[in-house]
Coordinates of C-alpha atoms in Angstrom, one line a residue:
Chain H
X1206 CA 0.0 0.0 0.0
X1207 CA 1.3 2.9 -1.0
X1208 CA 1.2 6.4 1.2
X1209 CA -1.2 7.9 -1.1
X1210 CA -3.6 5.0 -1.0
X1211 CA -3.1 4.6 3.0
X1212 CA -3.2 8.6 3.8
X1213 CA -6.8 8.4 1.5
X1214 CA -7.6 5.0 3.8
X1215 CA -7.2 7.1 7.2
X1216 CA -9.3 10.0 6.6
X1217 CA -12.2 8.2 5.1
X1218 CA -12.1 6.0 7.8
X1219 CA -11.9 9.3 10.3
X1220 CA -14.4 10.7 8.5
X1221 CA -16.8 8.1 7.9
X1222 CA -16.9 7.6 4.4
X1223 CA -16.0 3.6 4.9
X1224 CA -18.7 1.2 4.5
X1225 CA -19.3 -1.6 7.6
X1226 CA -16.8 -3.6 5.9
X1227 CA -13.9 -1.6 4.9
X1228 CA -14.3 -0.2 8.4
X1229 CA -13.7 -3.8 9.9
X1230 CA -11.2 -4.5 7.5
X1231 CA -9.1 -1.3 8.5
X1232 CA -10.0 -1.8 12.2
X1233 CA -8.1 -5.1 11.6
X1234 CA -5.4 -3.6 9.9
X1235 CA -5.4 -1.3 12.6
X1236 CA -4.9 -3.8 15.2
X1237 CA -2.3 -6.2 13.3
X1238 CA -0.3 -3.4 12.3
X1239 CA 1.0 -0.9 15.2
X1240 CA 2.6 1.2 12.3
X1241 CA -0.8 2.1 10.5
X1242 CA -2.0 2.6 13.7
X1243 CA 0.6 5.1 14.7
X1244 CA 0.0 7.0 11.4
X1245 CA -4.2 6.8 12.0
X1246 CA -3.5 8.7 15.3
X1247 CA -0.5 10.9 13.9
X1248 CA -3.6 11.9 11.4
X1249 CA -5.9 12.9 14.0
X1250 CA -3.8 14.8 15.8
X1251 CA -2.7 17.2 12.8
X1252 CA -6.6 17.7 11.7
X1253 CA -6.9 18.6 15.5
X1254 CA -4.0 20.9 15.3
X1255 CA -5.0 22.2 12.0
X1256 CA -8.7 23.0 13.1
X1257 CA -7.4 24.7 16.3
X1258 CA -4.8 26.7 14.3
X1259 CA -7.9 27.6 12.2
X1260 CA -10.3 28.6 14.7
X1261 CA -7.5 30.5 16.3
X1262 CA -6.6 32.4 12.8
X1263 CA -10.3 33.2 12.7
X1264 CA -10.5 34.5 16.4
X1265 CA -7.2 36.8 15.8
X1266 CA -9.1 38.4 13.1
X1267 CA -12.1 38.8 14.8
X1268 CA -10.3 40.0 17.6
X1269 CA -8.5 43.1 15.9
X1270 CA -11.5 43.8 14.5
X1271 CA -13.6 44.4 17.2
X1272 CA -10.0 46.3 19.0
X1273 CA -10.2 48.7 15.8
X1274 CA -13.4 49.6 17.0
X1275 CA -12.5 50.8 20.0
X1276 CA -12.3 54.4 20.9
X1277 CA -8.8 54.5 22.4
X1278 CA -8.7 57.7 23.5
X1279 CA -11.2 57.6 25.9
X1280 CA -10.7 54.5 27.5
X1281 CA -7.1 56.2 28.6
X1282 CA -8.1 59.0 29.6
X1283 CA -10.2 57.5 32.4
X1284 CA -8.1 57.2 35.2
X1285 CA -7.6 61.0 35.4
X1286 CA -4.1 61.9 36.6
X1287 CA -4.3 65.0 39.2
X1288 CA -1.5 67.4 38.9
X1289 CA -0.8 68.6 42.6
X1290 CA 1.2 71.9 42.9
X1291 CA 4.4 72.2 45.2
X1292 CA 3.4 74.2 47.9
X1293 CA 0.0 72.4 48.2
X1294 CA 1.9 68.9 48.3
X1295 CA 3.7 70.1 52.1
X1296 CA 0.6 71.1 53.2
X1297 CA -1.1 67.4 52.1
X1298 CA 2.3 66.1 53.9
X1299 CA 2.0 67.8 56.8
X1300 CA -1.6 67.1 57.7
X1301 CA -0.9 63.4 56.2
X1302 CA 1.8 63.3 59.1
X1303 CA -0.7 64.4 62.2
X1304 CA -3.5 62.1 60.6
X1305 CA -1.0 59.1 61.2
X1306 CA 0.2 59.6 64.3
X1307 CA -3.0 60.3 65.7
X1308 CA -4.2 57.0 64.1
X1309 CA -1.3 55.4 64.9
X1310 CA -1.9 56.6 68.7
X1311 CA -5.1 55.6 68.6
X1312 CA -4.5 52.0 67.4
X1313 CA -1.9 51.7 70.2
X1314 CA -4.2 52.8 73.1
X1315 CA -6.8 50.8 71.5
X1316 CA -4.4 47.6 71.9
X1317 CA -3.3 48.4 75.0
X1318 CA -6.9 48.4 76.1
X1319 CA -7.7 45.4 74.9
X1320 CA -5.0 43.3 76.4
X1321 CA -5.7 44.8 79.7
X1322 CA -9.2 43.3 78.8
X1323 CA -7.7 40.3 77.4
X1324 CA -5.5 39.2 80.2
X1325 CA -8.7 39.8 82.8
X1326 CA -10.6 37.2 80.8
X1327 CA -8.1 34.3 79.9
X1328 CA -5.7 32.7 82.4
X1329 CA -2.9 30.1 81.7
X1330 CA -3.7 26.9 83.8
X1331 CA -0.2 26.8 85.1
X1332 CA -0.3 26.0 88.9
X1333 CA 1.3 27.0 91.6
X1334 CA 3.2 25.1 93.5
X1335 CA 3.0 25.4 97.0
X1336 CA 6.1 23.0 97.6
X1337 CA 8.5 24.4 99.7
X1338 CA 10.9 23.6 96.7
X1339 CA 13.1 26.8 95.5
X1340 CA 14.8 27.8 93.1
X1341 CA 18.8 27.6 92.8
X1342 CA 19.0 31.2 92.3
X1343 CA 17.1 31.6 95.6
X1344 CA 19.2 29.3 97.7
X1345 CA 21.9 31.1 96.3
X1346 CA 20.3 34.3 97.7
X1347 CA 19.6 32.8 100.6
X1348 CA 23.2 31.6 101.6
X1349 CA 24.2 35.4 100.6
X1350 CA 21.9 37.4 102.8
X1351 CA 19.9 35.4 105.1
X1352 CA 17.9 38.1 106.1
X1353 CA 16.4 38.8 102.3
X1354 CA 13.6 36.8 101.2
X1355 CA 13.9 34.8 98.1
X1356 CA 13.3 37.0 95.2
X1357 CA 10.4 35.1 94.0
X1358 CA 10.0 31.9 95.7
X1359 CA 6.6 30.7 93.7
X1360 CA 7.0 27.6 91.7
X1361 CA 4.5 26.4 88.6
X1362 CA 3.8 23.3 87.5
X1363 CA 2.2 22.1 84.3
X1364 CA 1.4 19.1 82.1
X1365 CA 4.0 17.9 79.1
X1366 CA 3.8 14.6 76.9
X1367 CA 6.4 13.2 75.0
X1368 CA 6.6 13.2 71.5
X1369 CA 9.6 11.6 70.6
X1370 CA 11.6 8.6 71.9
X1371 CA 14.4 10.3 72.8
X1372 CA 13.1 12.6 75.2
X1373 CA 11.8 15.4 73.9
X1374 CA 8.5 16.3 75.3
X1375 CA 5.8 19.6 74.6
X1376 CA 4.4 22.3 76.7
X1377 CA 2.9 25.5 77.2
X1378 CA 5.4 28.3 76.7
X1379 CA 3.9 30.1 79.5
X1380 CA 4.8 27.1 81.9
X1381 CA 8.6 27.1 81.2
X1382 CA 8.8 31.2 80.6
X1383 CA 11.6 32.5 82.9
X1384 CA 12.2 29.1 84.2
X1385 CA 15.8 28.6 85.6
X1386 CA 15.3 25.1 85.9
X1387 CA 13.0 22.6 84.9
X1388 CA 12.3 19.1 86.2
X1389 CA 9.9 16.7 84.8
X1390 CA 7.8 13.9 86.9
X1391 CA 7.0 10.7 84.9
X1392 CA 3.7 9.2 87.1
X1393 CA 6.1 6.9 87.9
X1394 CA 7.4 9.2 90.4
X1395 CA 10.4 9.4 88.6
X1396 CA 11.5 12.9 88.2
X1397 CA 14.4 14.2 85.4
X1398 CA 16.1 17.3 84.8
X1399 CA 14.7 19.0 80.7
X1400 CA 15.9 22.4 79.4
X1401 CA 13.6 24.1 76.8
X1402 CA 14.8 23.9 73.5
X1403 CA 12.5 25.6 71.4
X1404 CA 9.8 28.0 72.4
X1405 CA 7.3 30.0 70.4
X1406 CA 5.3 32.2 72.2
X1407 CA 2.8 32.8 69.4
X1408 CA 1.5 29.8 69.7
X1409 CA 2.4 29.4 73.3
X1410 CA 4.3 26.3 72.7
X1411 CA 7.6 24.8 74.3
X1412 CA 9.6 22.0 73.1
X1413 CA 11.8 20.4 76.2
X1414 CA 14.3 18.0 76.3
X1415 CA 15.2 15.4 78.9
X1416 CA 19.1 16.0 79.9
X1417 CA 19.0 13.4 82.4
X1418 CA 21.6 10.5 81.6
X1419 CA 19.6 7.7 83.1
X1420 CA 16.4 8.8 81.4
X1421 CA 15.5 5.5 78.9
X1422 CA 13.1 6.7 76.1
X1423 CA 10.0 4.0 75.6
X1424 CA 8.6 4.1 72.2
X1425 CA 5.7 6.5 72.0
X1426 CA 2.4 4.9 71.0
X1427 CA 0.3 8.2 69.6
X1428 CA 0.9 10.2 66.8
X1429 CA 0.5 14.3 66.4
X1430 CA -2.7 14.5 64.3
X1431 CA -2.4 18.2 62.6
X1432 CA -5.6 17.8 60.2
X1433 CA -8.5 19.6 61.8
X1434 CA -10.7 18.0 64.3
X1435 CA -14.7 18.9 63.7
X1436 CA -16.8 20.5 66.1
X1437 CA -18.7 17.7 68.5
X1438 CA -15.7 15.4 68.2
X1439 CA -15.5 14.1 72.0
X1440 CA -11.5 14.5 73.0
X1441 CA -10.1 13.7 76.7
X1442 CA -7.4 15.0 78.4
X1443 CA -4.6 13.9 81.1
X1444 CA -2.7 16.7 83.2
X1445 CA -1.6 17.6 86.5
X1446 CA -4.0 19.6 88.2
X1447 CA -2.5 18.0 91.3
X1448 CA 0.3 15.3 91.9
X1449 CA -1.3 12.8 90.3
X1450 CA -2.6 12.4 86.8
X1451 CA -6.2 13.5 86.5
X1452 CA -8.1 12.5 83.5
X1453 CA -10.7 14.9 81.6
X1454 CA -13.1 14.5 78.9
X1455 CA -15.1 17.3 76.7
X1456 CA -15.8 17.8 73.1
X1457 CA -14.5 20.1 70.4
X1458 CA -17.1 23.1 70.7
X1459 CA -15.7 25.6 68.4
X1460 CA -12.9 26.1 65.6
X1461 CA -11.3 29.3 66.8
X1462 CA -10.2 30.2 70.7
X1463 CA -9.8 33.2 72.7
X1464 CA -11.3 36.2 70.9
X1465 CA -11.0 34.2 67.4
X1466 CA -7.6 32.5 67.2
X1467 CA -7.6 30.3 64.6
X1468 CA -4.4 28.6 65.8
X1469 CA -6.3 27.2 68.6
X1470 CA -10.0 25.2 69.5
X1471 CA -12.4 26.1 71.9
X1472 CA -12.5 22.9 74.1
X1473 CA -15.4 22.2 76.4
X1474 CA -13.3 20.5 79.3
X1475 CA -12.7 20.9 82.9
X1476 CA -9.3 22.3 83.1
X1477 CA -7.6 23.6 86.0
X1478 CA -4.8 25.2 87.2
X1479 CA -1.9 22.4 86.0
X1480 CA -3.4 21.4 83.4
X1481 CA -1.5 23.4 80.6
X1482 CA 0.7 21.6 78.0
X1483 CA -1.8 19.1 78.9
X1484 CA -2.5 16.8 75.2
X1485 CA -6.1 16.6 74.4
X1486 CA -6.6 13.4 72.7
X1487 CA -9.4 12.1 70.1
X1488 CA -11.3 9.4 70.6
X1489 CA -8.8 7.3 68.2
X1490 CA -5.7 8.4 70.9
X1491 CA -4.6 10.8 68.4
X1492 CA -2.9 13.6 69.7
X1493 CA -5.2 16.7 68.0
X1494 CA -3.9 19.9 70.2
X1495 CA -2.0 21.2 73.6
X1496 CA -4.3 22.6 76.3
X1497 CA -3.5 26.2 77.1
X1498 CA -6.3 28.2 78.9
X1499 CA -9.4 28.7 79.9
X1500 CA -11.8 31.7 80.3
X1501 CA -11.9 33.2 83.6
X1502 CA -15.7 35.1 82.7
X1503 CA -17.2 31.7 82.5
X1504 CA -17.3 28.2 83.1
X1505 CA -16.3 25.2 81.2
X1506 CA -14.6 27.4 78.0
X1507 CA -10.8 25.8 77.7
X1508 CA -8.7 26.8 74.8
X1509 CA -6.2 24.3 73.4
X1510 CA -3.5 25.1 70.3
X1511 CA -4.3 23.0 67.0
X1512 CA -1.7 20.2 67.0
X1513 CA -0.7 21.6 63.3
X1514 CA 1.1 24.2 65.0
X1515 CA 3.2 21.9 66.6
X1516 CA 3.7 19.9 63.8
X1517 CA 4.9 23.2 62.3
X1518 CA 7.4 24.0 65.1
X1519 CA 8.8 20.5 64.6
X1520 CA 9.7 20.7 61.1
X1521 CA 11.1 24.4 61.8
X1522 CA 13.6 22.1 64.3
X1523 CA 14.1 19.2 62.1
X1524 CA 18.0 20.0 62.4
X1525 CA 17.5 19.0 66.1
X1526 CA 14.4 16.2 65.8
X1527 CA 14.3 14.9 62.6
X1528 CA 11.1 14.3 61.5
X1529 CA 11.4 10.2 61.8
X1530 CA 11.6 11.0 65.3
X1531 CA 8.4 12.3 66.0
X1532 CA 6.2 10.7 63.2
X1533 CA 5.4 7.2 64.4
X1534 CA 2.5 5.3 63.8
X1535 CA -0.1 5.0 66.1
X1536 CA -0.9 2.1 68.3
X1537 CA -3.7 3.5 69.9
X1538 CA -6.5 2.3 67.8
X1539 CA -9.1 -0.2 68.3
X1540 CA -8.0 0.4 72.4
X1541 CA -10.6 1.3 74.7
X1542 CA -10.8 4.5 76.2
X1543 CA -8.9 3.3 79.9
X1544 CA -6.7 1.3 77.9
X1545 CA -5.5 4.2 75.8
X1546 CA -5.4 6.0 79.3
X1547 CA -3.3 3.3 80.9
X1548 CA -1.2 3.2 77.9
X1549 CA -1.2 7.3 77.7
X1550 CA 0.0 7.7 81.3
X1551 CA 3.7 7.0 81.1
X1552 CA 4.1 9.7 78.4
X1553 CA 2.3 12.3 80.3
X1554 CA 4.4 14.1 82.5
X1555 CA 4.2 17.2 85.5
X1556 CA 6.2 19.7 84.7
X1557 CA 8.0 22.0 87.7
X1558 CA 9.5 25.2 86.9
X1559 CA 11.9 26.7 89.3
X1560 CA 12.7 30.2 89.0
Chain I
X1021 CA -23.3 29.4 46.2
X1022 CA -25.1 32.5 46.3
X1023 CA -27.1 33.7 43.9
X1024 CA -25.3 36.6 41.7
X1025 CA -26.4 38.1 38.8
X1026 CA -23.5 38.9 37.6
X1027 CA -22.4 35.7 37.3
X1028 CA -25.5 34.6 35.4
X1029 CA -24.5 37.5 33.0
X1030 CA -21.4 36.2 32.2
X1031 CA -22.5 32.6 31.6
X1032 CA -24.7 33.6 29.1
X1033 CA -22.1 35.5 27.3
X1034 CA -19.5 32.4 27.3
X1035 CA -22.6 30.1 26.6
X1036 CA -22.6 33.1 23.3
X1037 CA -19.0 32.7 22.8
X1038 CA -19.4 28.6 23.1
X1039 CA -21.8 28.9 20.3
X1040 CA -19.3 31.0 18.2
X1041 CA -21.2 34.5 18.9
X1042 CA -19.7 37.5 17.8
X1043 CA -21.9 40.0 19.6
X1044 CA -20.8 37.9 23.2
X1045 CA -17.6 37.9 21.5
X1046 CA -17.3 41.8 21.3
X1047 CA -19.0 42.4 24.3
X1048 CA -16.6 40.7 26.4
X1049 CA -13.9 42.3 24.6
X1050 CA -15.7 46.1 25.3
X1051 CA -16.1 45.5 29.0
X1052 CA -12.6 43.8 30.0
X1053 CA -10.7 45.4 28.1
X1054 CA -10.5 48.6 30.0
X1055 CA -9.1 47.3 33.0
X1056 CA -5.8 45.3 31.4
X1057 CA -5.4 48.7 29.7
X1058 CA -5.4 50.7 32.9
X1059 CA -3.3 47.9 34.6
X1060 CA -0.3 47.7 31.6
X1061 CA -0.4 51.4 31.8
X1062 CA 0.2 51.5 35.6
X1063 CA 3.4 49.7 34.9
X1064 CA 4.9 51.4 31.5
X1065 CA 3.2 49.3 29.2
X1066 CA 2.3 50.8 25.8
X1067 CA -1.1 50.4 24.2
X1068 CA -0.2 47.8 21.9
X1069 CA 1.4 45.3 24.9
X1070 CA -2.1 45.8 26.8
X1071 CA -3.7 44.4 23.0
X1072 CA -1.6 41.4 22.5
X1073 CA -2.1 40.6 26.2
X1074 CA -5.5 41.0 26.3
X1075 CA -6.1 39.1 23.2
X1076 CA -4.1 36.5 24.1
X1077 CA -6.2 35.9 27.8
X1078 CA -9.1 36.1 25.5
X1079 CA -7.8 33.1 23.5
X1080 CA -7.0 30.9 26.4
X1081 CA -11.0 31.8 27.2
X1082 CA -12.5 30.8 24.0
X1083 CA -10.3 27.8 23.9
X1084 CA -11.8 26.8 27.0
X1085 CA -14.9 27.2 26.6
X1086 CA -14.3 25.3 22.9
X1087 CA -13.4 22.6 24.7
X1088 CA -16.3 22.9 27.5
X1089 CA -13.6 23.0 29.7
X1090 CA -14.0 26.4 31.6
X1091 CA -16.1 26.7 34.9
X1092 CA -17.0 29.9 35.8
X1093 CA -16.2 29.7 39.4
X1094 CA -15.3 33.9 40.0
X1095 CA -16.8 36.6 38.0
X1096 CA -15.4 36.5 34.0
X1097 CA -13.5 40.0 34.7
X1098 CA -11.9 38.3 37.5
X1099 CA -10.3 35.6 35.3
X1100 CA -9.2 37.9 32.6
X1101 CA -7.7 40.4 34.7
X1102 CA -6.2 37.6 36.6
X1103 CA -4.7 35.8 33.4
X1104 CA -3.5 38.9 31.8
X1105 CA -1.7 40.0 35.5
X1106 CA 0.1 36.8 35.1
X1107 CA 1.1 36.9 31.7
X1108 CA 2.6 40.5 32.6
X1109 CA 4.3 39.1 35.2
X1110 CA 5.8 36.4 33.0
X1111 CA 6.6 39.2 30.6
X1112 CA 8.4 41.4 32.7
X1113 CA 10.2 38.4 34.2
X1114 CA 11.4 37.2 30.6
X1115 CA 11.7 40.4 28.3
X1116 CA 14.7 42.7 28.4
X1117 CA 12.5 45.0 30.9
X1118 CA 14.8 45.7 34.2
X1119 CA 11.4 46.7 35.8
X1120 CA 11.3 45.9 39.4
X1121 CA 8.2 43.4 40.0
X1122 CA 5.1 45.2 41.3
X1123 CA 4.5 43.7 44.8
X1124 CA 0.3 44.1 44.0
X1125 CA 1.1 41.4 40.9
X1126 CA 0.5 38.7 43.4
X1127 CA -2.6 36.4 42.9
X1128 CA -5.7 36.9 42.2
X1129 CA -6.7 33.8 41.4
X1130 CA -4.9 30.7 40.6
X1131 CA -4.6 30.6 37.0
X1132 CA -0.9 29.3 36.6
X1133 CA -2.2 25.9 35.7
X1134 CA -3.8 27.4 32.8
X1135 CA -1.3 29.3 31.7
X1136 CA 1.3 26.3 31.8
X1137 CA -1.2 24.9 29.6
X1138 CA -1.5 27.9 27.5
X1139 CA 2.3 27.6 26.6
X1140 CA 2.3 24.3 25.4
X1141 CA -0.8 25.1 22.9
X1142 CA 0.8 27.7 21.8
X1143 CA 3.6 26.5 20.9
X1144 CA 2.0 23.6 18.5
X1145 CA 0.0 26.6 17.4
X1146 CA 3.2 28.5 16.1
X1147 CA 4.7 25.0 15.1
X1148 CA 1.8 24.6 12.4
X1149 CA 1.4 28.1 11.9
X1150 CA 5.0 27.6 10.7
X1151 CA 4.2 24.5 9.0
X1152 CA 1.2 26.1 7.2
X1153 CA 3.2 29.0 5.8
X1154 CA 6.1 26.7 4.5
X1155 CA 3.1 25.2 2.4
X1156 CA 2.8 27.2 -0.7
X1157 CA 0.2 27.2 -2.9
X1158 CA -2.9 26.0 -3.6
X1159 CA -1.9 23.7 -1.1
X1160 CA -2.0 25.9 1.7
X1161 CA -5.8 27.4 0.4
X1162 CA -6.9 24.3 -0.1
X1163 CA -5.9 22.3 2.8
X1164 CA -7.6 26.1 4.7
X1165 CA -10.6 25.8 3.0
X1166 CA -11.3 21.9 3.2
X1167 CA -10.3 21.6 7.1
X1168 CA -10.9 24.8 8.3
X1169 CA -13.5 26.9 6.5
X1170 CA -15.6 22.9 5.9
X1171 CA -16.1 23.7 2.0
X1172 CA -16.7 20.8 0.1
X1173 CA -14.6 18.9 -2.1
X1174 CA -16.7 19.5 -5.3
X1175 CA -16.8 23.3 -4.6
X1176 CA -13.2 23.4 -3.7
X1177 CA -12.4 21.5 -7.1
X1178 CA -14.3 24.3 -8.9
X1179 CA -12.7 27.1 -7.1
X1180 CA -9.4 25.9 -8.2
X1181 CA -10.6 24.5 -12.1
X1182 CA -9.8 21.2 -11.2
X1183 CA -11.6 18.7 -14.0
X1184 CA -13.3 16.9 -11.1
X1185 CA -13.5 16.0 -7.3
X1186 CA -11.3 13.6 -7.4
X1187 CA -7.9 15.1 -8.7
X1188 CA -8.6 17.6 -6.1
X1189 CA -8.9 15.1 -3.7
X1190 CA -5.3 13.9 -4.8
X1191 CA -4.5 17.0 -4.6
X1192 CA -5.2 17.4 -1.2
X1193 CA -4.0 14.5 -0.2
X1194 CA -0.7 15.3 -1.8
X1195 CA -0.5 18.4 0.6
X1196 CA -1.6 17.3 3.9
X1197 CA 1.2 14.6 3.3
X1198 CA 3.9 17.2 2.8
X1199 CA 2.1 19.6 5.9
X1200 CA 2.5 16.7 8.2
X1201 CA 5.9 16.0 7.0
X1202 CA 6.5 19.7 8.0
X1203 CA 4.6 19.7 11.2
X1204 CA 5.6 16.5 12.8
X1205 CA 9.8 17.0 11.9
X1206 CA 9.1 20.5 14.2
X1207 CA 6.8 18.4 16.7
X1208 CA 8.8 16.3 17.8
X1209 CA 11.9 17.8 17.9

């Protein structure tokens, strides 16, 4: 067959022309022969290409066209330049200056108001301690003067829970701000020196990490679940209100926190004073946020950072924790609630601050 | 969504331009065009930039809306102005222009996906536009007037004083032969 004959064969077949049996008999060909069949879809594809070259000729043309229509002139002169003179340009400065510092003013006494307003309503559940515990800086003062108080003998405590193996562990910001030292208490009763690591008070989160030599990492059995968690979902909690572990349960009751954040959930929990850095869990034992605060105006409102914050503080310090430390897979599933708890409770730790 | 109007407008004019309609055609062209004036002006375009961009946004449309492809998911001016603020962009990042980039050029709307595919169309457009004018003719009239303009064989035969259909038809065949010869050594190079 020669090219002529075969290029005739393709576009009669493309096009219809064939009767049923010349069309079987070149679907057969089509199939025995991957060549013809090449050169059948090679066809199509320039009648394609020279259709849409076509239609795009035509559109050009209509195009220019219609633009030589247009009244140019006009349409350019629209957006009206306005000549400003010299003089009257320092004056437009001048009263541009005292409109933004009066604005500006404004906005900062505004803000300042606010936070006052703020801080009255919110309040960090870190606890204090009322352990007779102080800090080395105060025992140094002490031994110095013994007639001067301690500078500032309160303690805090909080709530921590390990993400990693290797003893890293996650908590409020506000716990561990100012600390000069911080020990960690496994409910165990086993109690190891951490030093923060990482801190980011935006989202009020602290990463610390165990320094203790003896301290023996265990693998960790939940994972950080950063995807968003739906209103209603029921979540539970484990902290350290008091000495011992306390167990909470709520449900997700709004997307945002305090005055909007959307880093953070509403949480309808009991929380108390201890409880922050506290992980709030879903019902699978997925780790879905840090609990932070509550509202002071009423009762029942706790506030707990998204757990994709986290996740976004830990891949800012993969240098430190690469990411195959803290991504594990969970074994938490299928559990029951107290087994997850029982299985939970060794990676949940109190956190003291001295400072 | 929400019931707009103005979004009802404009899917009647690309239904128009779907159905080859000049007068949606032109309107389209009247009421967008303003704006990517105004915006290549702002930056030290000329007149004639603003046209070839403008025209060339309103390409990628129709050929979208050829292909029943386009959703109209923001308002038609937004997708214009969008495409054309990208194409600038592109334009100012590529020509000889040592214009600093506007920081308001960000998006407006995600469009580059489009305009990735845009690229690769047009260049198998310029490939058989090349192809085409390396044709000669009557070829080139011929193979325009069967495959593009539809006309039939027996008219096309006439036009050119061919003693009947089929020596035009050989004709024919003898140039698509030679324009895909032309258009496939380009292709696939």
């Amino acid at each position: 067959m020669n090219d002529m004959t075969l290029i005739r064969d393709i576009e009669r077949y493309l096009e219809g022309d064939m009767s049923m049996q010349e069309k079987a008999a070149f679907d057969a060909l089509r199939q025995s022969n991957p060549l013809i069949n090449e050169q059948v879809l090679a066809h199509q594809q320039l009648i394609q290409q020279l259709e849409g070259y076509g239609r795009r000729v035509a559109l050009k043309e209509k195009l220019n066209h219609i633009h030589a229509s247009l009244d140019m002139d006009t349409m350019k002169a629209s957006p009206k330049v306005i000549s400003i003179s010299r003089r009257m340009l320092t004056n437009l400065a001048a009263a541009a200056c005292i409109a933004l510092i009066t604005s500006l003013s404004t906005i900062a006494l505004m803000q300042k108001a606010t936070r006052q307003k703020t801080t009255a309503q919110y309040e960090d559940v870190r606890r204090v301690l009322n352990n007779i515990q102080r800090s080395q800086n105060a025992l140094i003062n002490d031994f110095n003067s013994k007639k001067k108080a301690p500078a500032n003998p309160g303690t805090y405590g909080g709530t921590g829970f390990a993400i990693s193996n290797n003893g890293y562990l996650v908590t409020n910001y506000h716990v561990v701000a100012g600390a000069d030292s911080i020990y960690i208490q496994s409910t165990k009763g086993e109690v190891y020196k951490a030093t923060s690591v990482f801190e980011d008070i935006s989202s009020d989160l602290a990463i610390l990490k165990i320094t203790d030599s003896s301290f023996r990492g265990q693998p960790v059995p939940y994972t950080l679940k950063p995807q968003g968690v739906p209103r209603g979902e029921y979540v539970y909690t484990l902290g350290f209100p008091r000495d011992e572990v306390v167990y909470g349960e709520g449900y997700i009751s709004a997307q945002t926190g305090f005055n909007g954040d959307t880093t953070a959930y509403q949480v309808s929990i009991p929380v108390n004073p201890g409880n922050s850095g506290a992980p709030l869990m879903d019902n699978k034992g997925d780790v879905v946020g840090i609990v932070t605060g509550k509202q002071t105006t009423s009762d029942g409102i706790a506030f707990a950072v998204k757990t994709a914050n986290l996740k976004r503080l830990l891949e800012e310090m993969k240098d430190k924790l690469p990411k195959k430390e803290w991504n594990h897979k969970s074994r938490m599933e299928g559990l029951t609630r107290a087994e997850q708890i029982r299985k939970m409770e060794d990676f949940v730790y109190l956190v003291k601050v001295y400072n | 969504m929400k019931h707009n109007p103005n979004i009802e407008r404009d899917r009647e004019l690309l239904l128009g331009l779907a159905r080859n309609d000049d007068k949606a055609l032109s309107t389209i062209y009247k009421e967008n065009f303003p704006s990517v004036l105004r915006m290549v002006l702002q930056y030290r375009g000329s007149e004639d930039d603003a046209k070839d961009l403008f025209q060339e946004a309103m390409i990628i449309l129709f050929e979208k809306v050829q292909q029943g492809e386009f959703d109209l998911y923001s308002k038609l001016k937004t997708f214009l102005y969008s495409i054309c603020r990208h194409l600038w962009l592109k334009k100012l990042q590529t020509g000889n222009m040592s214009l600093a980039l506007p920081d308001e050029l960000e998006e407006v709307l995600p469009v580059e996906d489009t305009i990735d595919e845009h690229v690769k169309k047009d260049e198998q457009f310029r490939i058989m536009e090349q192809a085409m004018s390396g044709m000669g003719e009557p070829c080139k009239t011929i193979l325009e007037d069967y495959y593009i303009r539809k006309m039939s064989m027996q008219d096309i035969s006439e036009k050119f004083g061919y003693t009947n259909a089929e020596n035009a038809k050989n004709q024919k065949y003898k140039c698509l032969m030679r324009l895909k010869k032309l258009f496939f050594d380009q292709y696939k190079s």
